Short mmCIF file of C-alpha atoms in Angstrom, two decimals:
data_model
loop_
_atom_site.label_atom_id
_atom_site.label_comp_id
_atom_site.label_asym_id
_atom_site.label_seq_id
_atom_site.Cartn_x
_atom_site.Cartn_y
_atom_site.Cartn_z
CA UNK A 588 31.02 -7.48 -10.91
CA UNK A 589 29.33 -8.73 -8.10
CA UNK A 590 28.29 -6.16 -4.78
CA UNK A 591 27.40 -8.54 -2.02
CA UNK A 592 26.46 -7.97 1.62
CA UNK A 593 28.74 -9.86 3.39
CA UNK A 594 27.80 -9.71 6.37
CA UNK A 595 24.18 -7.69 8.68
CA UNK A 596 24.33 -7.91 12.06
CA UNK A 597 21.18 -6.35 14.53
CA UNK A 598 20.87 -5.33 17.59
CA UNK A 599 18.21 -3.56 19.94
CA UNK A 600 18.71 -1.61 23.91
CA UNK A 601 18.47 -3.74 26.55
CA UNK A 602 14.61 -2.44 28.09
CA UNK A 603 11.48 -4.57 27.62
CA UNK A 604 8.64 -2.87 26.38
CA UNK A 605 5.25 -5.31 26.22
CA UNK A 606 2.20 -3.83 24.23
CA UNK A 607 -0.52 -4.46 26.68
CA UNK A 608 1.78 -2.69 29.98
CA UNK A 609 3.09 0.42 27.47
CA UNK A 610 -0.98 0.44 26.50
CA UNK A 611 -1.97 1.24 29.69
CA UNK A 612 0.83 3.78 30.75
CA UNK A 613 -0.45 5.41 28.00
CA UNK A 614 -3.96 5.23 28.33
CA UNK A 615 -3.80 6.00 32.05
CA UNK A 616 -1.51 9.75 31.75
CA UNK A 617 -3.90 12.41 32.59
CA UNK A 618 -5.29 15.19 30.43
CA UNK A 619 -6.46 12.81 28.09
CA UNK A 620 -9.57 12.63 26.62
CA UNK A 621 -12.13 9.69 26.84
CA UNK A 622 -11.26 10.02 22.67
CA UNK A 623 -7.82 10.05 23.08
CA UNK A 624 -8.19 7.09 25.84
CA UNK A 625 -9.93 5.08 23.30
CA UNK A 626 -7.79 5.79 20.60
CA UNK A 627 -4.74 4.71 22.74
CA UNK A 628 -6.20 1.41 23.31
CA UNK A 629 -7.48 1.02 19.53
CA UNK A 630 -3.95 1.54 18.49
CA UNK A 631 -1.83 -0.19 20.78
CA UNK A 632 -3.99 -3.10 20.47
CA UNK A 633 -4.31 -3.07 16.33
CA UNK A 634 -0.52 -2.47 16.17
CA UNK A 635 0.21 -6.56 15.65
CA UNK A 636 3.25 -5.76 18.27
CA UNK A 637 3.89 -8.01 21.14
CA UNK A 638 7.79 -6.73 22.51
CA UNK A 639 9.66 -3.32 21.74
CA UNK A 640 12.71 -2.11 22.94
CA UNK A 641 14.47 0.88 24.10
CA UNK A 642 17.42 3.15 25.37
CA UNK A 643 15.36 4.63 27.92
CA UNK A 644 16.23 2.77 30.77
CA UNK A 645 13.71 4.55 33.08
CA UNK A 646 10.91 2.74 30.86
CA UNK A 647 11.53 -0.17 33.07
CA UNK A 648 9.16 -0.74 36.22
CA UNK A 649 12.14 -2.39 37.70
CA UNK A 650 14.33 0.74 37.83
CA UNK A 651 12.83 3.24 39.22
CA UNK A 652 14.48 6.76 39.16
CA UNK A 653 14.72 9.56 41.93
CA UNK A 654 15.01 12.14 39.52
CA UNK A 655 13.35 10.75 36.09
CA UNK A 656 13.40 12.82 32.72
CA UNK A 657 11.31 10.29 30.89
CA UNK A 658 9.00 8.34 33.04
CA UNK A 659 8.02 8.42 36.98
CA UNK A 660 7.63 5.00 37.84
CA UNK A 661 6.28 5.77 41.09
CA UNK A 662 3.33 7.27 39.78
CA UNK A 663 2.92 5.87 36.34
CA UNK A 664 4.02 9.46 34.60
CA UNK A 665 5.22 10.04 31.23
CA UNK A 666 7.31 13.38 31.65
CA UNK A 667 8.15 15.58 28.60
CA UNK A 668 12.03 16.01 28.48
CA UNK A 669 12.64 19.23 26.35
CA UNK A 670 14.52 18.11 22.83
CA UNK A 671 18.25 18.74 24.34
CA UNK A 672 17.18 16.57 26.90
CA UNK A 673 16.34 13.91 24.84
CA UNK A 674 19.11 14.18 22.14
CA UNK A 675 21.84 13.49 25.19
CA UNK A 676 20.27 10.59 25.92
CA UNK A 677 20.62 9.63 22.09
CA UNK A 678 24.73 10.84 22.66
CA UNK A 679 25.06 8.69 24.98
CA UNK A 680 22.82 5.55 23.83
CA UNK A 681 23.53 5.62 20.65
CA UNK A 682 27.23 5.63 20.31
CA UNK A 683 28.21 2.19 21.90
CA UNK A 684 25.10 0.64 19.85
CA UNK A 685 26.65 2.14 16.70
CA UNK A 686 30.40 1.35 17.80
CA UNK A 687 29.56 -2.42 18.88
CA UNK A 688 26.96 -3.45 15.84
CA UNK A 689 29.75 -2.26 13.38
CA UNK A 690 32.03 -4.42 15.39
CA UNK A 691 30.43 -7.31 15.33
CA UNK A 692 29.48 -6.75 11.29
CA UNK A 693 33.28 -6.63 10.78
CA UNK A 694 34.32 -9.75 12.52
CA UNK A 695 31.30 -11.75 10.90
CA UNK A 696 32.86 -10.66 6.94
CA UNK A 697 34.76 -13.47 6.96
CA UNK A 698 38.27 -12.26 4.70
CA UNK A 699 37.55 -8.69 5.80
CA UNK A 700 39.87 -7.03 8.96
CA UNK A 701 39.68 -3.34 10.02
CA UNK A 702 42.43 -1.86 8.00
CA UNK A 703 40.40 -2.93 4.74
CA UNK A 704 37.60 -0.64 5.68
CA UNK A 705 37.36 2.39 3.16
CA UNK A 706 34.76 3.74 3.48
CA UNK A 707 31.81 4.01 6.56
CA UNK A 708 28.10 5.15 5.97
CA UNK A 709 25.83 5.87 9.19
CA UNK A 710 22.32 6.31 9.43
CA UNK A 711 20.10 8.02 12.20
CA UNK A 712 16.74 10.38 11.98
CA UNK A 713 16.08 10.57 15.96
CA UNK A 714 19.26 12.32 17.09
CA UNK A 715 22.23 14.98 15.98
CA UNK A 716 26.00 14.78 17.32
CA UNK A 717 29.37 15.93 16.12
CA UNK A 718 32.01 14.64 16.18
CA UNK A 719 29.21 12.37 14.98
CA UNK A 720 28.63 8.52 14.61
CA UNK A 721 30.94 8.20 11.20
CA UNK A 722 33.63 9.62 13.37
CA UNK A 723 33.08 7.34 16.67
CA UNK A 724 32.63 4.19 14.31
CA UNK A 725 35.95 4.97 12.69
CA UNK A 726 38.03 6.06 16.27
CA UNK A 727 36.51 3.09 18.17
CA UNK A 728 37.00 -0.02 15.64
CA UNK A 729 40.15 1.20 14.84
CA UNK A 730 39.87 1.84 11.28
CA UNK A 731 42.12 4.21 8.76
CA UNK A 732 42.01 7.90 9.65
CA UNK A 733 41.51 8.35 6.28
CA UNK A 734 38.45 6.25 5.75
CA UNK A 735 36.03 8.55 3.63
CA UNK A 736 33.22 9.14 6.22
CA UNK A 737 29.21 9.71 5.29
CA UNK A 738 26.27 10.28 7.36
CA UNK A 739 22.88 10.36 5.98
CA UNK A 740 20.55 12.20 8.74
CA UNK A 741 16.94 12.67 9.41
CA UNK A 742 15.85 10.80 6.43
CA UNK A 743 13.13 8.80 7.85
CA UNK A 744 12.23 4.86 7.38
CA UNK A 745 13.39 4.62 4.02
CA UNK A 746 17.30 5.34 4.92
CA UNK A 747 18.66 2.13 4.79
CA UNK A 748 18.11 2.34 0.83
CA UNK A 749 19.81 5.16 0.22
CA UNK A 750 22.74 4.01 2.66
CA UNK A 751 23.46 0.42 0.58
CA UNK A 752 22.72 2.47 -2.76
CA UNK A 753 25.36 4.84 -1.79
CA UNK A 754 27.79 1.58 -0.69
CA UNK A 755 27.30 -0.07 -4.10
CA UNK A 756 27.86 2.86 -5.94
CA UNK A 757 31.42 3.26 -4.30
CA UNK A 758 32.11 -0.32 -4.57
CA UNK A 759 31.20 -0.17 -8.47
CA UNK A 760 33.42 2.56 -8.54
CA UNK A 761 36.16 0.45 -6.90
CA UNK A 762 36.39 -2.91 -6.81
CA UNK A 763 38.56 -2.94 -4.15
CA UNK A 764 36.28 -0.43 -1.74
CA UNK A 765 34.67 -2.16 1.61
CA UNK A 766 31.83 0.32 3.17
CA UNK A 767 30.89 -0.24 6.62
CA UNK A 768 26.82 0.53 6.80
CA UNK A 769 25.73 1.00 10.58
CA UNK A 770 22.23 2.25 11.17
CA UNK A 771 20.95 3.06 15.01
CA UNK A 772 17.22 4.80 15.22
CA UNK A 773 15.80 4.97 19.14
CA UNK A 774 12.45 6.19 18.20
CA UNK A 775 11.43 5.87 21.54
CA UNK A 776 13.31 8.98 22.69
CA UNK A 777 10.36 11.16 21.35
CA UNK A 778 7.36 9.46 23.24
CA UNK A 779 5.19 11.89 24.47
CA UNK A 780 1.56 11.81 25.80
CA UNK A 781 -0.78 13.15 23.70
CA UNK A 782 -4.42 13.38 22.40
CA UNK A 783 -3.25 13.58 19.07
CA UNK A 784 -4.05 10.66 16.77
CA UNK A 785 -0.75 10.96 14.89
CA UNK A 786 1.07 11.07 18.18
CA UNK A 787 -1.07 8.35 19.30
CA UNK A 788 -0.25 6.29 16.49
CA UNK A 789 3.51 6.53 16.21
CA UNK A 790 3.79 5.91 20.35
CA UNK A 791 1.61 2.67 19.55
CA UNK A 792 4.37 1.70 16.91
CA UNK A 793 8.16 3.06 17.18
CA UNK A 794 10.70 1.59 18.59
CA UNK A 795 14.64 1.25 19.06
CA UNK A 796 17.35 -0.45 16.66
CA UNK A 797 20.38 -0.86 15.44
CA UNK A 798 22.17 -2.79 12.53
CA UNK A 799 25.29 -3.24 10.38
CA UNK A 800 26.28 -4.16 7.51
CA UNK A 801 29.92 -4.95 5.24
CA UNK A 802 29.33 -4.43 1.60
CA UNK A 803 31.92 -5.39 -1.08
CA UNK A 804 32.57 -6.29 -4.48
CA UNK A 805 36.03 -8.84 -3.73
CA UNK A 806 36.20 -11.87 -4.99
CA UNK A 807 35.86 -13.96 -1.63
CA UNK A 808 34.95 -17.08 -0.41
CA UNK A 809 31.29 -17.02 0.60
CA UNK A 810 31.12 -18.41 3.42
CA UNK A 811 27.97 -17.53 5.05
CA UNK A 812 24.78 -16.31 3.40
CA UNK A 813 24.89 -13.30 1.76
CA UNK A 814 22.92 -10.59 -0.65
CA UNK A 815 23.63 -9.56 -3.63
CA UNK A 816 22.32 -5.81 -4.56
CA UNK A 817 21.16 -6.07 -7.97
CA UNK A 818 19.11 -2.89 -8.51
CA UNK A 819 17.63 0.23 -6.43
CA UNK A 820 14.81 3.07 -7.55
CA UNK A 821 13.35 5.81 -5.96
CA UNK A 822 10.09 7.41 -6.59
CA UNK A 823 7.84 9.87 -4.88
CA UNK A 824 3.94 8.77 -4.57
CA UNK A 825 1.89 11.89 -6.36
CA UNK A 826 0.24 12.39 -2.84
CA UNK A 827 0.89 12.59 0.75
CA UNK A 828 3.44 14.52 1.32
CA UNK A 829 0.74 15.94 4.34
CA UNK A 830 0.64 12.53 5.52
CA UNK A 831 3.82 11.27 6.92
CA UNK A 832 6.80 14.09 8.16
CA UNK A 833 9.19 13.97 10.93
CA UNK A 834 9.72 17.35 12.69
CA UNK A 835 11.73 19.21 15.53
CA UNK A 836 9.84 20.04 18.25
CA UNK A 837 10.84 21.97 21.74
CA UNK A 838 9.68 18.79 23.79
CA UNK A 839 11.21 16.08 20.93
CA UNK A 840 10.79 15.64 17.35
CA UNK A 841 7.25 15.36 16.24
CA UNK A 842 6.08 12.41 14.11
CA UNK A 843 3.10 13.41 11.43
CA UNK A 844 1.56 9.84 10.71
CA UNK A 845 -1.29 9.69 9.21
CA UNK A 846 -4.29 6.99 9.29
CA UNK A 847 -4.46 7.48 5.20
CA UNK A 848 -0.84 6.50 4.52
CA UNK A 849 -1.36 2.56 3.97
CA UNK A 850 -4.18 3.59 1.16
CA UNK A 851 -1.40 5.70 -0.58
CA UNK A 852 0.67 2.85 -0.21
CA UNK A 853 -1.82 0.43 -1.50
CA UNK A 854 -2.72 2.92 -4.60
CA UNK A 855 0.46 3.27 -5.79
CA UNK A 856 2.91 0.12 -4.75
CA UNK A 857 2.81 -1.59 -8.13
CA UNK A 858 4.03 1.75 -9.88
CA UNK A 859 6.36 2.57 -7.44
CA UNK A 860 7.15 -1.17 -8.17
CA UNK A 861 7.20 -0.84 -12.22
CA UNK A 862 10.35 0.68 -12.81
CA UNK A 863 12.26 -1.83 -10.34
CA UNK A 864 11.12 -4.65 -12.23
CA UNK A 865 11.54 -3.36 -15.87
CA UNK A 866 15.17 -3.23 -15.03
CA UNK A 867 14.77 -7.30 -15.69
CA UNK A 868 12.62 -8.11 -18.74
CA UNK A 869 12.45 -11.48 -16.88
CA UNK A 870 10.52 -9.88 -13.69
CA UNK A 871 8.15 -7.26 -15.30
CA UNK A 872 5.62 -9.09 -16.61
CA UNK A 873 5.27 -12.17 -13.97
CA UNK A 874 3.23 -11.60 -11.02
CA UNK A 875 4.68 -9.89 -8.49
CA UNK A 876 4.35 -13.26 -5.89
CA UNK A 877 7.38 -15.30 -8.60
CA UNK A 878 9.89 -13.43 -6.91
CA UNK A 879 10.58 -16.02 -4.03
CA UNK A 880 11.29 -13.28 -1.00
CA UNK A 881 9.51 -9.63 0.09
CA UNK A 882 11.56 -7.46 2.51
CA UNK A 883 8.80 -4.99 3.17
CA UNK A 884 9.43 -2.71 6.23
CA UNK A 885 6.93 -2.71 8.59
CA UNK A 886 5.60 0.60 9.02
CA UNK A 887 2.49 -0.97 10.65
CA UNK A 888 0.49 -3.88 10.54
CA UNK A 889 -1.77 -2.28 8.02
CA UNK A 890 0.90 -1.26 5.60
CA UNK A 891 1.93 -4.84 5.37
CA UNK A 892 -1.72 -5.68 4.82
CA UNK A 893 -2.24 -3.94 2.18
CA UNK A 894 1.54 -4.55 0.44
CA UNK A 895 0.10 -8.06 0.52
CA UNK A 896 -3.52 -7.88 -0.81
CA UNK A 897 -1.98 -5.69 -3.74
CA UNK A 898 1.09 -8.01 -4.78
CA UNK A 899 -0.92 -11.29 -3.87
CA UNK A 900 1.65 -12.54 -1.80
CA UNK A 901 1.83 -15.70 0.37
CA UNK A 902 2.16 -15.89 3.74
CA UNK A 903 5.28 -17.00 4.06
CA UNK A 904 6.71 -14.40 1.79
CA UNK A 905 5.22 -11.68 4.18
CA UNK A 906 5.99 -13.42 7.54
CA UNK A 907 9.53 -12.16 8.33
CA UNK A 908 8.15 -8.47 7.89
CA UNK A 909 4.90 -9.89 10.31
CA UNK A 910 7.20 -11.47 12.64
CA UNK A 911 10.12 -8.22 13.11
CA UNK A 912 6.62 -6.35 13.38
CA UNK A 913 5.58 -8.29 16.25
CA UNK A 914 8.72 -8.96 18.32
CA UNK A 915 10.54 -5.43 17.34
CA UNK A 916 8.05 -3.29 16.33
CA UNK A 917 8.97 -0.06 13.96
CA UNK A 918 11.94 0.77 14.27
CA UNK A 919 12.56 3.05 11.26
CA UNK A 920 15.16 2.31 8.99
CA UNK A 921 17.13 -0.10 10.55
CA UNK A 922 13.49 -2.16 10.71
CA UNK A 923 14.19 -4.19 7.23
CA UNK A 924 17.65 -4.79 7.85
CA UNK A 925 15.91 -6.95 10.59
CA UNK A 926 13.24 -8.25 7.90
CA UNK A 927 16.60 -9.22 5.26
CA UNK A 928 18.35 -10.64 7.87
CA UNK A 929 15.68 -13.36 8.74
CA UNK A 930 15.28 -13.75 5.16
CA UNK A 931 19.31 -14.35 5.05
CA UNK A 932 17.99 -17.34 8.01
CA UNK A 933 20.57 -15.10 10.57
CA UNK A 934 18.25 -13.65 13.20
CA UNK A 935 16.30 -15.51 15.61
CA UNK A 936 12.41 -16.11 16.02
CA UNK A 937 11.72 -16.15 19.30
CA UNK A 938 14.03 -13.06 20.83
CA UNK A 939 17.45 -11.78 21.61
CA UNK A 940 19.86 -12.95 23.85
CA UNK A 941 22.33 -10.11 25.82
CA UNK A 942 25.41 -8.74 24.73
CA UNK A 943 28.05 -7.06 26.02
CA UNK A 944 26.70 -3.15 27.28
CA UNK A 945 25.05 -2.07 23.70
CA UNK A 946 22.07 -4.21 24.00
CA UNK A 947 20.78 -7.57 22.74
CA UNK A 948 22.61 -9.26 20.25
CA UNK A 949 20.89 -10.98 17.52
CA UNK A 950 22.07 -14.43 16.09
CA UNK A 951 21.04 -18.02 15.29
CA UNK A 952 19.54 -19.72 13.03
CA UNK A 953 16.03 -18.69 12.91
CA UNK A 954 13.80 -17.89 9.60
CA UNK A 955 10.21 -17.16 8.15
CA UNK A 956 8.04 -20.77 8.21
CA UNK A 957 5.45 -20.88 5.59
CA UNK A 958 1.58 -21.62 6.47
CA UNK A 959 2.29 -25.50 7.07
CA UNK A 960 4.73 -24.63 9.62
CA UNK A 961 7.74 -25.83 7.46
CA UNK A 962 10.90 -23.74 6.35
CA UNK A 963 10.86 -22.67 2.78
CA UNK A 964 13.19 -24.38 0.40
CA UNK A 965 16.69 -22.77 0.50
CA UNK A 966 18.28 -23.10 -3.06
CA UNK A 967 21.95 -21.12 -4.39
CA UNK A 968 20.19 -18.32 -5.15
CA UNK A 969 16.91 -16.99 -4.65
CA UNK A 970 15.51 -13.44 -5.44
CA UNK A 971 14.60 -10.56 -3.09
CA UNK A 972 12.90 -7.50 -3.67
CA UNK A 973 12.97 -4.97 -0.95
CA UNK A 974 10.91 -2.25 0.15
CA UNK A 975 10.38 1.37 2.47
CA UNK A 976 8.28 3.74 2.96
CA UNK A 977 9.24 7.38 4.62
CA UNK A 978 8.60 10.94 4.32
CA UNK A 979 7.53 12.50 1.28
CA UNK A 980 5.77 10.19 0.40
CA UNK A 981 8.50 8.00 -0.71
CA UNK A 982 8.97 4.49 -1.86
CA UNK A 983 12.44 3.16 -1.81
CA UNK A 984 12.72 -0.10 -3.84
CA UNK A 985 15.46 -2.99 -4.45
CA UNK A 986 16.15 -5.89 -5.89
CA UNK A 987 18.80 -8.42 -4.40
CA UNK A 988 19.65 -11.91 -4.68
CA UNK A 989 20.23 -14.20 -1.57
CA UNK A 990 23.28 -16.52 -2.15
CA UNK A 991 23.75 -19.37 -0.24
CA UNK A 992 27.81 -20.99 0.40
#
């Protein structure tokens, strides 16, 4: 039996945010340091990110606010919202990006309507509601009352793992079972000036997302790309646990990320890799760069880097995590459903168009181009291992297969 992905839809809030004008907000707020000054500019610049996006609205030069929370245009302030503040906003701008990508995942599964829906998984670590986003996904679209409802909060980056290990497992269980995956993260709720370099760091980096996703086992026409999941594993790295943490704060929730955490990464990948790979005698002992496709999420540019160097991959196998880097930025764990859905050849290269009020629909035709500029050849079935890194430190790892109709 066959658990496919039938269907990943994205989505990201409809405000711009460019690198170089969100470097020098930042490196122009006062009561920072000539360090912290520098540091703002080393990081922002380093970051590989051209275009972010977010819920905050008042982020926008072009709408300026009487009474801001977030930012004071007229002066070029960031303000520091206390956390209840902040987590209204998410309420509010979260909801119709959760309710509207989980739409639009549903009508893409071709063979799939509402009232086959049995089961819905959501995903957030940057806000808390209940009635929560299980419930609104399941009033909104329409679905059964009785659909069994999960949510899987404050995980981190890595949460899109446990979210399609959890659909497959109820899909295994039942054949007939059709979970409804949505994932929203707006990072960018939890800016804050700082002279911190971890604070620094993740306001160089985070960002706001959103994605969906139908998973099934039914024997259906495929009529659109699609992913198989094959295998999933979970390991802790034997260090860092000081290095990367997500924490509640009075003025937000804090992000602990440290400068060491893409040397962890690079010391350990392969054995975080090793058990992944033994699951298929045929993968274990070829080098890493046979398997034709790497969805690594882009923590930062430097992760990527070094996820590279160790696995000796190409370029083209590391360009769609490059490329969601540099037009998205991180957007925790909705960021590699972006990265598998260029891989799938869904999203689009060069931007989002608008949709509707929940922000900028992604669609097309789009994909990673290899160094000579040319797509990569597109057979039945090609093989995709996946990978995320979050809190703990921990390594979330799968393999998939991209099917073609």
């Amino acid at each position: 039996m066959v658990v496919l992905v039938r269907s990943l839809e994205t989505a990201v809030p409809g405000t711009v945010l460019k690198q170089p004008e969100a470097r020098d907000v930042f490196a122009a707020q006062e009561g920072l340091t000539r360090l912290g000054q520098r540091l703002v500019k080393t990081c922002f610049d380093a970051a590989a990110i051209d275009t972010r996006y977010s819920a905050v609205a008042e982020f926008s030069w072009d709408r300026p606010d009487h009474d801001p929370d977030f930012f004071d245009s007229s002066t070029g302030t960031l303000l520091n919202p206390s956390t209840k503040t902040r987590n209204d906003l998410f309420v509010r701008e979260a909801t119709p990006l959760f309710t509207e990508t989980a739409r639009r995942a549903l009508d893409a599964a071709d063979g799939i309507n509402a009232g086959d829906v049995t089961h819905v998984v959501t995903v957030s670590c940057t806000g808390f509601f209940n009635p929560g986003p299980d419930y609104r996904v399941v009033r909104d679209l329409g679905l059964n009352p009785s659909v069994q409802r999960f949510h899987l909060g404050f995980m981190g980056c890595y949460a899109a793992f446990p979210a399609l290990r959890m659909a497959k497992a109820f899909c295994d269980a039942d054949p007939d079972a059709v979970v409804l995956v949505a994932i929203v993260e707006l990072c960018s709720l939890h800016v804050r000036s700082s002279n911190d370099p971890d604070t620094i760091l993740g306001a160089s980096l985070f960002a706001d997302g959103a994605a969906a996703a139908v998973i099934t086992a039914r024997d259906l026409p495929l009529t659109r790309p699609a992913l198989s999941l094959d295998a999933f594993e979970t390991t802790l790295t034997p260090v860092g646990e000081e290095t990367m943490a997500w924490n509640i704060g009075d003025q937000g929730f804090e992000m602990v990320l440290g400068t060491y955490v893409p040397h962890i990464i690079d010391d350990h990948i392969t054995g975080a890799l090793a058990p992944l790979l033994a699951r298929e005698p045929a993968l274990a002992g070829r080098p890493h760069a046979d398997i034709e496709h790497w969805a690594i999420h882009p923590g930062g540019r430097s992760i990527v880097d070094k996820v590279a160097a160790r696995l000796g991959l190409s370029e083209a196998q590391t360009a769609p995590a490059y490329d969601t880097l540099r037009e998205f930025g991180n957007m925790s764990s909705a960021t590699v459903m972006f990265v598998l859905e260029r891989i799938l050849g869904l999203g689009q290269t060069d931007g989002a168009e608008a949709r509707d009020g929940a922000g900028q629909a992604r669609d097309g035709a789009g994909q990673a181009r290899d160094g000579a500029g040319q797509e990569p050849p597109r057979t039945g079935a090609e093989r995709v291992c996946a990978m995320a890194f979050g809190p703990g430190l921990t390594v979330e790892t799968a393999l998939m297969t991209r099917l073609l109709p």
